[in-house]
Structures are given as structure tokens and as C-alpha cells.
Amino acid sequence: MKIVVIGGTGLIGSKLVANLGALGHEMLAAAPNTGVNTITGEGLAEALDGASVVIDVSNSPSFENQAVLDFFETSTGNLLAAEAVAGVGHHVAVSIVGTERMPENGYFRAKIAQENLIEKGSIPFSLVHATQFFEFVGPIADTSTVDGVVRIAPVRYQPIAGDDVAKAVGRAAVGTPLNGRVEIAGPDQYQMDEFFRMALATRKDPREVVADPHATYYGSQLGEQSLVPIGPADLGEIHFPDWPGRFGK
């Protein structure tokens, strides 16, 4: 079947295009750099023509609170409207484990708004809530660095490899719409500061990692289980010590 991946040239999108294409599906990687813009609507109708499934793994170019909210509301609204016209039968979107537990976080609030639009829309859907990706080690460490020290809250953390995310999203896309969510996480749970201490040492990053109960995650205070699944979750297969990207660039 024809599957359109919004954000199809990014980290997860490119993996989805390759994985599902190898299974024989007709794949279209939709992104501004391929002529498809969900904000302006450019190329959207043409991209969705004949599509059975749309997978949205796009992301906002700005993480400023209002900008990210505007992005997800506008993009998702335009996308759902175009899908209804095109007769798309399944909308799949990737979100984050714990969004509803940190609504004060601007990015999480924007993802909640996106999910609300999807849930209230007319297109059958599946939401895949993922924990943080292994690939985010560097950016999270950078935003947590104060005076050269990486300050991380000692809470539960269960990151997942991008390859495992792509596999889970691909399974959802070719399955029956859930009209609900599935949560996915990595196979191992850590204390967050201990994970970053290990990960940065593996990358030969000399920064000290300090456990700080008051450290924030992108501006938000974390509870013990803010970032991990509380109920059932599908677990990935790749352990961080075996992940090919663990050494960084």
C-alpha cells in the first residue's frame, strides 16, 4: 500500500521509509525539502493522493513554547483535513511517554494538543508514545550543563534506540488502527544520572555528571516516573552498550 511519512527525511522518518519500502510498500518521504509542507499546505494533496496510511514523525523547527504549539496545531490540522479529502484510512503519530504528566512543559503541552486533534478527528489513528532516544544523549547533556557540569535529576530513565522506535512505528502503521496509544521504551531502565555518566564516559566526554534532585528537564521538574512507562509497554531489543552509535560522532 502507499504510505506517506511526514518528516520522512529525518532520523525516524528515513528509517521508516527504508524499512517499510523493503517490505514492498510504496513509500513517499514528505518534508519541506521534498516539496511537501504541512504548514503552508504546499504539495500536501498531491502527496496524499492514493495513500492508505500517513505516519507523522515531523517536528517543529523551533522549541519556543508558542512556536512549537502553533506548529503542531497547524501542521496536524492541515494534515488531518487533507487526509479526510484523500480518503486516508490510518493516521499514525509519534509522541512522548509522560506528556500528560508534565503539561507545564511547553513541548509536551504542544504534543498533547496534537494528540487531542488526532483523537477528535475523523481518521482512524494509532499513537506511539516513545521514551527518549539514545540519539538524544548529546543534546540532553548539553541542555543540562551548568558551568561545565552536567546536572541530571536522579529519576527513572528508559531510553530507546531510534531503530527500535522505527520498527515499532512501522508495526503500528501496517496494523489495524488502535484508536488509542501504545507505549514503547528501551529494554533497560536506569537512574537517569547514572545513565548519562555511563553514556558520556563511553563517548569520552570529560564532563562530570552530578545527580541533582532540582535539575530540570528542558525547564520542567521531574518526578521519579515522569519519563518512563507506568503501565504496559513494548520494549526495544537494542541495549545501549550494544548500540552502534554509543561512541558519538
Short mmCIF file of C-alpha atoms in Angstrom, two decimals:
data_model
loop_
_atom_site.label_atom_id
_atom_site.label_comp_id
_atom_site.label_asym_id
_atom_site.label_seq_id
_atom_site.Cartn_x
_atom_site.Cartn_y
_atom_site.Cartn_z
CA MET A 1 0.00 0.00 0.00
CA LYS A 2 1.04 3.62 -0.30
CA ILE A 3 2.39 5.05 2.94
CA VAL A 4 3.31 8.70 3.33
CA VAL A 5 5.82 9.61 6.03
CA ILE A 6 5.58 13.23 7.16
CA GLY A 7 9.08 14.12 8.29
CA GLY A 8 10.28 11.30 6.08
CA THR A 9 13.82 12.62 5.67
CA GLY A 10 14.57 12.84 9.43
CA LEU A 11 16.03 10.39 11.94
CA ILE A 12 12.99 8.13 12.37
CA GLY A 13 11.28 9.00 9.09
CA SER A 14 14.18 7.88 6.93
CA LYS A 15 14.33 4.57 8.79
CA LEU A 16 10.59 4.06 8.27
CA VAL A 17 10.86 4.77 4.55
CA ALA A 18 13.67 2.21 4.23
CA ASN A 19 12.08 -0.46 6.47
CA LEU A 20 8.58 -0.35 5.03
CA GLY A 21 9.86 0.08 1.49
CA ALA A 22 11.82 -3.15 1.92
CA LEU A 23 8.52 -4.88 2.74
CA GLY A 24 7.13 -3.83 -0.63
CA HIS A 25 5.09 -0.78 0.34
CA GLU A 26 5.05 2.31 -1.86
CA MET A 27 6.76 4.91 0.30
CA LEU A 28 6.74 8.69 -0.01
CA ALA A 29 9.08 10.74 2.18
CA ALA A 30 7.24 14.02 2.70
CA ALA A 31 9.11 17.03 4.05
CA PRO A 32 9.68 20.66 3.07
CA ASN A 33 12.88 19.62 1.28
CA THR A 34 10.89 17.16 -0.86
CA GLY A 35 8.22 19.73 -1.71
CA VAL A 36 5.63 18.89 0.95
CA ASN A 37 4.89 21.48 3.64
CA THR A 38 2.21 20.73 6.22
CA ILE A 39 2.23 24.34 7.49
CA THR A 40 1.56 26.03 4.14
CA GLY A 41 -0.16 23.01 2.56
CA GLU A 42 2.27 23.03 -0.36
CA GLY A 43 2.31 19.65 -2.11
CA LEU A 44 0.15 18.00 0.54
CA ALA A 45 -2.84 16.97 -1.56
CA GLU A 46 -0.57 15.53 -4.25
CA ALA A 47 1.47 13.59 -1.69
CA LEU A 48 -1.60 12.02 -0.07
CA ASP A 49 -3.29 11.04 -3.32
CA GLY A 50 -3.86 7.27 -3.16
CA ALA A 51 -2.31 6.92 0.31
CA SER A 52 -3.68 4.32 2.72
CA VAL A 53 -1.57 5.33 5.73
CA VAL A 54 0.07 8.55 6.90
CA ILE A 55 2.82 8.44 9.53
CA ASP A 56 3.64 11.78 11.16
CA VAL A 57 7.12 11.96 12.67
CA SER A 58 7.63 15.64 11.86
CA ASN A 59 9.00 18.09 14.40
CA SER A 60 8.88 21.81 15.00
CA PRO A 61 11.85 23.87 13.80
CA SER A 62 11.51 25.96 16.98
CA PHE A 63 11.04 24.71 20.55
CA GLU A 64 9.87 28.09 21.87
CA ASN A 65 6.59 27.45 23.71
CA GLN A 66 4.19 29.30 21.41
CA ALA A 67 6.05 28.41 18.23
CA VAL A 68 6.01 24.68 18.92
CA LEU A 69 2.31 24.78 19.85
CA ASP A 70 1.49 26.69 16.66
CA PHE A 71 3.49 24.20 14.61
CA PHE A 72 1.78 21.05 15.89
CA GLU A 73 -1.72 22.54 15.84
CA THR A 74 -1.38 23.97 12.33
CA SER A 75 0.51 21.04 10.84
CA THR A 76 -1.77 18.39 12.35
CA GLY A 77 -4.93 20.30 11.46
CA ASN A 78 -3.85 20.69 7.84
CA LEU A 79 -2.75 17.08 7.65
CA LEU A 80 -5.98 15.62 9.05
CA ALA A 81 -8.09 17.78 6.73
CA ALA A 82 -6.08 16.67 3.69
CA GLU A 83 -6.27 13.03 4.79
CA ALA A 84 -10.07 13.24 5.00
CA VAL A 85 -10.24 14.52 1.42
CA ALA A 86 -7.79 11.88 0.20
CA GLY A 87 -9.58 9.01 1.97
CA VAL A 88 -6.61 8.00 4.14
CA GLY A 89 -7.57 5.13 6.43
CA HIS A 90 -4.95 5.28 9.18
CA HIS A 91 -3.09 8.17 10.82
CA VAL A 92 -0.04 7.22 12.90
CA ALA A 93 1.75 9.77 15.07
CA VAL A 94 4.74 9.56 17.38
CA SER A 95 4.55 11.25 20.76
CA ILE A 96 6.37 11.03 24.09
CA VAL A 97 5.86 8.85 27.14
CA GLY A 98 4.75 11.03 30.03
CA THR A 99 3.33 14.00 28.11
CA GLU A 100 0.25 14.14 30.33
CA ARG A 101 2.45 14.05 33.46
CA MET A 102 4.30 17.28 32.54
CA PRO A 103 1.72 19.62 30.96
CA GLU A 104 3.70 22.62 32.21
CA ASN A 105 6.44 21.73 29.72
CA GLY A 106 5.84 23.75 26.54
CA TYR A 107 6.91 20.99 24.16
CA PHE A 108 4.88 18.34 25.95
CA ARG A 109 1.87 20.68 26.01
CA ALA A 110 2.18 21.04 22.23
CA LYS A 111 2.28 17.25 21.79
CA ILE A 112 -0.85 16.94 23.97
CA ALA A 113 -2.59 19.45 21.68
CA GLN A 114 -1.52 17.42 18.66
CA GLU A 115 -2.90 14.22 20.17
CA ASN A 116 -6.19 15.91 21.06
CA LEU A 117 -6.69 16.93 17.43
CA ILE A 118 -5.97 13.39 16.26
CA GLU A 119 -8.28 11.80 18.84
CA LYS A 120 -11.14 14.15 17.99
CA GLY A 121 -10.67 13.80 14.24
CA SER A 122 -12.41 11.50 11.78
CA ILE A 123 -9.36 9.44 10.72
CA PRO A 124 -8.71 6.11 12.46
CA PHE A 125 -5.43 6.51 14.33
CA SER A 126 -2.62 4.98 16.32
CA LEU A 127 -0.44 6.95 18.74
CA VAL A 128 3.02 5.61 19.55
CA HIS A 129 4.42 7.09 22.77
CA ALA A 130 8.20 6.62 22.95
CA THR A 131 10.71 7.32 25.68
CA GLN A 132 13.81 9.41 24.91
CA PHE A 133 16.04 8.14 22.11
CA PHE A 134 19.65 7.03 22.55
CA GLU A 135 20.39 9.59 19.85
CA PHE A 136 19.44 12.40 22.26
CA VAL A 137 22.34 11.80 24.68
CA GLY A 138 24.35 14.76 23.40
CA PRO A 139 21.55 17.35 23.22
CA ILE A 140 20.11 16.42 26.62
CA ALA A 141 23.56 16.56 28.23
CA ASP A 142 24.22 19.93 26.61
CA THR A 143 20.97 21.49 27.84
CA SER A 144 21.64 20.06 31.31
CA THR A 145 25.15 21.54 31.56
CA VAL A 146 25.68 24.35 34.08
CA ASP A 147 29.20 25.78 34.46
CA GLY A 148 30.66 22.74 32.71
CA VAL A 149 28.86 20.22 34.93
CA VAL A 150 26.00 18.04 33.65
CA ARG A 151 23.26 18.24 36.27
CA ILE A 152 20.72 15.41 35.96
CA ALA A 153 17.81 14.51 38.22
CA PRO A 154 18.15 11.03 39.80
CA VAL A 155 14.88 9.70 38.37
CA ARG A 156 13.95 6.63 36.35
CA TYR A 157 15.05 6.65 32.70
CA GLN A 158 14.42 4.05 29.98
CA PRO A 159 15.80 5.31 26.64
CA ILE A 160 15.31 3.53 23.33
CA ALA A 161 17.28 3.24 20.09
CA GLY A 162 15.93 5.07 17.05
CA ASP A 163 16.00 1.79 15.12
CA ASP A 164 13.67 0.20 17.68
CA VAL A 165 11.36 3.22 17.50
CA ALA A 166 11.16 2.92 13.72
CA LYS A 167 10.35 -0.79 13.95
CA ALA A 168 7.56 -0.18 16.47
CA VAL A 169 6.06 2.67 14.45
CA GLY A 170 6.25 0.55 11.31
CA ARG A 171 4.38 -2.28 13.03
CA ALA A 172 1.68 0.14 14.11
CA ALA A 173 1.40 1.58 10.60
CA VAL A 174 0.72 -1.73 8.88
CA GLY A 175 -1.58 -2.98 11.64
CA THR A 176 -5.18 -2.21 12.46
CA PRO A 177 -5.69 1.32 13.83
CA LEU A 178 -5.62 1.27 17.63
CA ASN A 179 -7.76 4.38 18.08
CA GLY A 180 -5.57 4.66 21.16
CA ARG A 181 -1.93 4.50 22.13
CA VAL A 182 0.91 2.07 22.60
CA GLU A 183 3.94 2.93 24.72
CA ILE A 184 7.46 1.86 23.77
CA ALA A 185 10.70 2.02 25.74
CA GLY A 186 14.19 0.58 25.75
CA PRO A 187 14.94 -2.83 27.26
CA ASP A 188 16.79 -1.41 30.29
CA GLN A 189 15.77 1.07 32.98
CA TYR A 190 18.40 3.22 34.68
CA GLN A 191 18.69 6.03 37.16
CA MET A 192 18.95 8.99 34.78
CA ASP A 193 22.18 10.46 36.15
CA GLU A 194 23.84 7.03 36.14
CA PHE A 195 22.85 6.51 32.51
CA PHE A 196 24.34 9.84 31.46
CA ARG A 197 27.51 9.17 33.45
CA MET A 198 27.92 5.89 31.55
CA ALA A 199 26.92 7.33 28.18
CA LEU A 200 29.24 10.32 28.35
CA ALA A 201 32.13 8.15 29.53
CA THR A 202 31.52 5.87 26.54
CA ARG A 203 31.73 8.92 24.28
CA LYS A 204 34.93 10.01 26.08
CA ASP A 205 33.13 13.18 27.07
CA PRO A 206 35.04 14.51 30.12
CA ARG A 207 32.15 16.40 31.69
CA GLU A 208 31.23 15.48 35.24
CA VAL A 209 27.65 14.25 35.75
CA VAL A 210 26.09 15.22 39.08
CA ALA A 211 22.83 13.88 40.50
CA ASP A 212 20.75 16.95 41.30
CA PRO A 213 17.16 16.45 42.54
CA HIS A 214 16.40 20.04 41.47
CA ALA A 215 17.78 19.68 37.94
CA THR A 216 15.17 20.34 35.28
CA TYR A 217 14.47 18.57 32.00
CA TYR A 218 14.02 21.25 29.35
CA GLY A 219 12.75 23.56 32.08
CA SER A 220 10.49 21.07 33.88
CA GLN A 221 10.91 19.45 37.27
CA LEU A 222 10.90 15.67 37.07
CA GLY A 223 9.14 13.16 39.29
CA GLU A 224 10.50 9.66 39.83
CA GLN A 225 8.47 8.24 36.92
CA SER A 226 7.91 11.30 34.73
CA LEU A 227 9.82 9.88 31.76
CA VAL A 228 9.11 6.13 31.92
CA PRO A 229 6.07 3.99 31.16
CA ILE A 230 3.89 3.35 34.21
CA GLY A 231 1.70 0.69 32.60
CA PRO A 232 2.40 -1.94 29.93
CA ALA A 233 4.96 -1.07 27.26
CA ASP A 234 6.55 -2.74 24.25
CA LEU A 235 10.30 -2.92 24.80
CA GLY A 236 13.00 -2.47 22.21
CA GLU A 237 15.73 -5.02 21.61
CA ILE A 238 18.86 -2.85 21.46
CA HIS A 239 20.78 -2.31 24.71
CA PHE A 240 22.75 0.93 24.95
CA PRO A 241 26.14 -0.82 25.45
CA ASP A 242 25.49 -2.67 22.15
CA TRP A 243 24.18 0.34 20.21
CA PRO A 244 26.47 1.21 17.27
CA GLY A 245 26.02 4.96 17.86
CA ARG A 246 27.09 4.88 21.51
CA PHE A 247 30.51 6.40 20.81
CA GLY A 248 29.01 9.59 19.36
CA LYS A 249 30.29 11.35 16.27
#
